[in-house]
C-alpha positions in Angstrom: 26.4 -131.4 -90.4 25.0 -127.7 -89.7 26.0 -125.0 -91.9 28.0 -121.8 -90.7 25.1 -119.6 -91.2 22.8 -121.5 -88.8 25.5 -121.1 -86.0 25.7 -117.3 -86.5 22.2 -116.8 -86.6 20.8 -116.0 -83.0 18.1 -118.5 -81.8 14.5 -117.1 -81.6 13.4 -118.6 -78.4 15.4 -119.7 -75.1 13.5 -123.4 -75.4 14.8 -123.9 -78.8 18.4 -122.9 -77.8 17.7 -125.4 -75.0 16.6 -128.0 -77.5 19.6 -127.5 -79.7 22.0 -127.8 -77.1 20.8 -131.0 -75.8 20.7 -132.4 -79.7 24.4 -131.3 -79.9 25.2 -132.7 -76.6 23.5 -135.9 -77.7 25.5 -135.9 -81.1 28.9 -135.4 -79.3 28.4 -138.3 -76.9 27.6 -140.4 -79.9 30.8 -139.5 -81.7 33.8 -141.5 -81.2 36.0 -138.6 -80.1 33.8 -137.8 -77.0 36.6 -137.3 -74.6 38.2 -134.3 -76.9 38.3 -130.8 -77.3 35.3 -130.8 -79.4 32.9 -131.3 -76.7 34.1 -128.4 -74.9 33.7 -126.3 -77.9 29.9 -127.4 -78.2 29.2 -126.3 -74.5 31.0 -122.8 -75.3 29.0 -122.4 -78.2 25.8 -123.0 -76.3 26.7 -120.4 -73.6 27.3 -117.9 -76.4 24.0 -118.5 -78.2 21.7 -118.5 -75.1 21.0 -114.9 -74.3 19.0 -113.7 -71.2 16.3 -111.1 -72.3 15.0 -109.0 -69.8 11.1 -109.1 -69.4 9.1 -106.0 -70.3 8.1 -104.1 -67.3 4.6 -104.4 -66.8 2.7 -100.8 -67.2 2.2 -99.0 -64.1 -1.2 -99.3 -62.2 -3.3 -96.2 -62.6 -3.4 -94.2 -59.3 -7.0 -95.1 -58.3 -6.2 -98.8 -58.5 -3.0 -98.1 -56.3 -5.2 -96.4 -53.7 -7.5 -99.4 -53.8 -4.8 -101.6 -52.9 -3.3 -99.6 -50.3 -7.0 -99.4 -48.5 -7.0 -103.2 -49.1 -3.7 -103.3 -47.3 -4.3 -101.3 -44.6 -7.9 -102.6 -43.8 -6.3 -106.1 -43.6 -3.7 -104.8 -40.9 -6.7 -103.1 -39.3 -8.8 -106.1 -39.2 -5.8 -108.3 -37.6 -5.3 -106.0 -34.9 -9.0 -105.8 -34.1 -9.2 -109.5 -34.2 -6.5 -110.0 -32.1 -7.6 -107.4 -29.4 -11.0 -109.2 -29.6 -9.5 -112.4 -28.8 -7.3 -110.7 -25.9 -10.5 -109.1 -24.6 -12.5 -112.3 -24.7 -9.6 -114.2 -22.9 -9.6 -111.4 -20.1 -13.4 -111.5 -19.8 -13.2 -115.4 -19.3 -10.5 -115.0 -16.8 -12.0 -112.1 -14.8 -15.4 -114.5 -14.8 -13.6 -117.6 -13.4 -11.7 -115.4 -10.8 -14.8 -113.6 -9.9 -16.6 -117.1 -9.3 -13.8 -118.2 -7.3 -13.7 -115.2 -5.0 -17.4 -115.2 -4.7 -17.5 -118.9 -3.5 -15.0 -117.7 -1.2 -17.1 -114.8 0.2 -19.8 -117.1 0.6 -18.0 -119.6 2.5 -16.7 -116.7 4.8 -20.5 -115.8 5.2 -21.5 -119.3 6.1 -18.6 -119.5 8.7 -19.5 -116.2 10.3 -23.2 -117.2 10.6 -21.8 -120.5 12.3 -19.8 -118.7 14.5 -22.5 -116.2 15.6 -25.0 -119.4 16.2 -22.3 -121.0 18.5 -21.4 -117.9 20.5 -25.2 -117.4 21.1 -25.4 -121.1 22.1 -22.5 -120.5 24.6 -24.0 -117.8 26.2 -27.4 -119.1 26.5 -25.7 -122.6 28.2 -23.6 -120.1 30.3 -26.8 -118.4 31.3 -28.4 -121.5 32.2 -25.8 -123.2 34.2 -25.1 -120.3 36.2 -26.4 -120.1 39.6 -27.3 -116.7 40.5 -26.4 -117.4 44.4 -22.8 -118.4 43.3 -22.3 -115.0 41.9 -23.9 -113.0 44.6 -26.7 -111.9 42.5 -30.2 -111.2 43.9 -33.5 -111.7 41.9 -35.1 -108.1 41.4 -38.0 -106.9 43.2 -39.5 -103.6 44.2 -37.6 -103.3 47.7 -34.2 -103.0 46.1 -35.3 -100.4 43.4 -33.8 -96.9 43.9 -36.1 -94.0 42.9 -34.6 -90.8 41.8 -36.5 -87.5 41.7 -36.6 -85.6 38.4 -34.9 -82.3 38.3 -37.1 -78.9 38.1 -37.6 -78.2 34.5 -35.6 -75.6 33.1 -36.8 -72.3 31.3 -37.0 -72.5 27.4 -34.2 -70.6 25.6 -35.1 -68.0 23.1 -34.7 -69.2 19.7 -34.2 -66.2 17.0 -35.5 -67.2 13.2 -32.8 -66.7 10.7 -35.1 -63.7 9.4 -34.7 -61.9 12.7 -30.8 -62.3 12.9 -30.3 -61.0 9.2 -32.7 -58.0 10.0 -30.6 -57.4 13.4 -27.4 -57.4 11.7 -26.5 -54.3 9.4 -25.6 -55.2 5.9 -22.0 -54.4 4.8 -20.6 -55.0 1.7 -18.5 -58.1 1.0 -15.3 -57.8 -0.6 -14.3 -59.2 -3.9 
């Protein structure tokens, strides 16, 4: 068995106390009195021997290192924002190009339809002109006997046109208000 001085002396490391605690629990489980109050005393003594030490605070960082770390954090944030905006811009560019392509194809289809309609309209006019019989409509072919001649009116005398310089000299110069 251990002496009383060993029980009173604080352990130097937590791992050593843990090893001692496991050794004590092994001893107590081997003893013929495993269900008695002696085992409870061992657990209590383990708890009282284990002390929690606070870790020493790390030395504070120099101000130049703190400022560099802050710059790094800001640059990471800015980089993420710029990368996100680049991705969004790229997506919008691709989407707008696809939309423009669809609308351009639609415009070309309208232009083809317009040309086709114009051609069909002219063909119909031509067919109507060919099938129309001038006698049915009371139309007479052109000849000199049916022409009406109008005599031209006598020429008018030309109007006098003043040049801008003459108009400026003819008017008196008056002061212009503010």
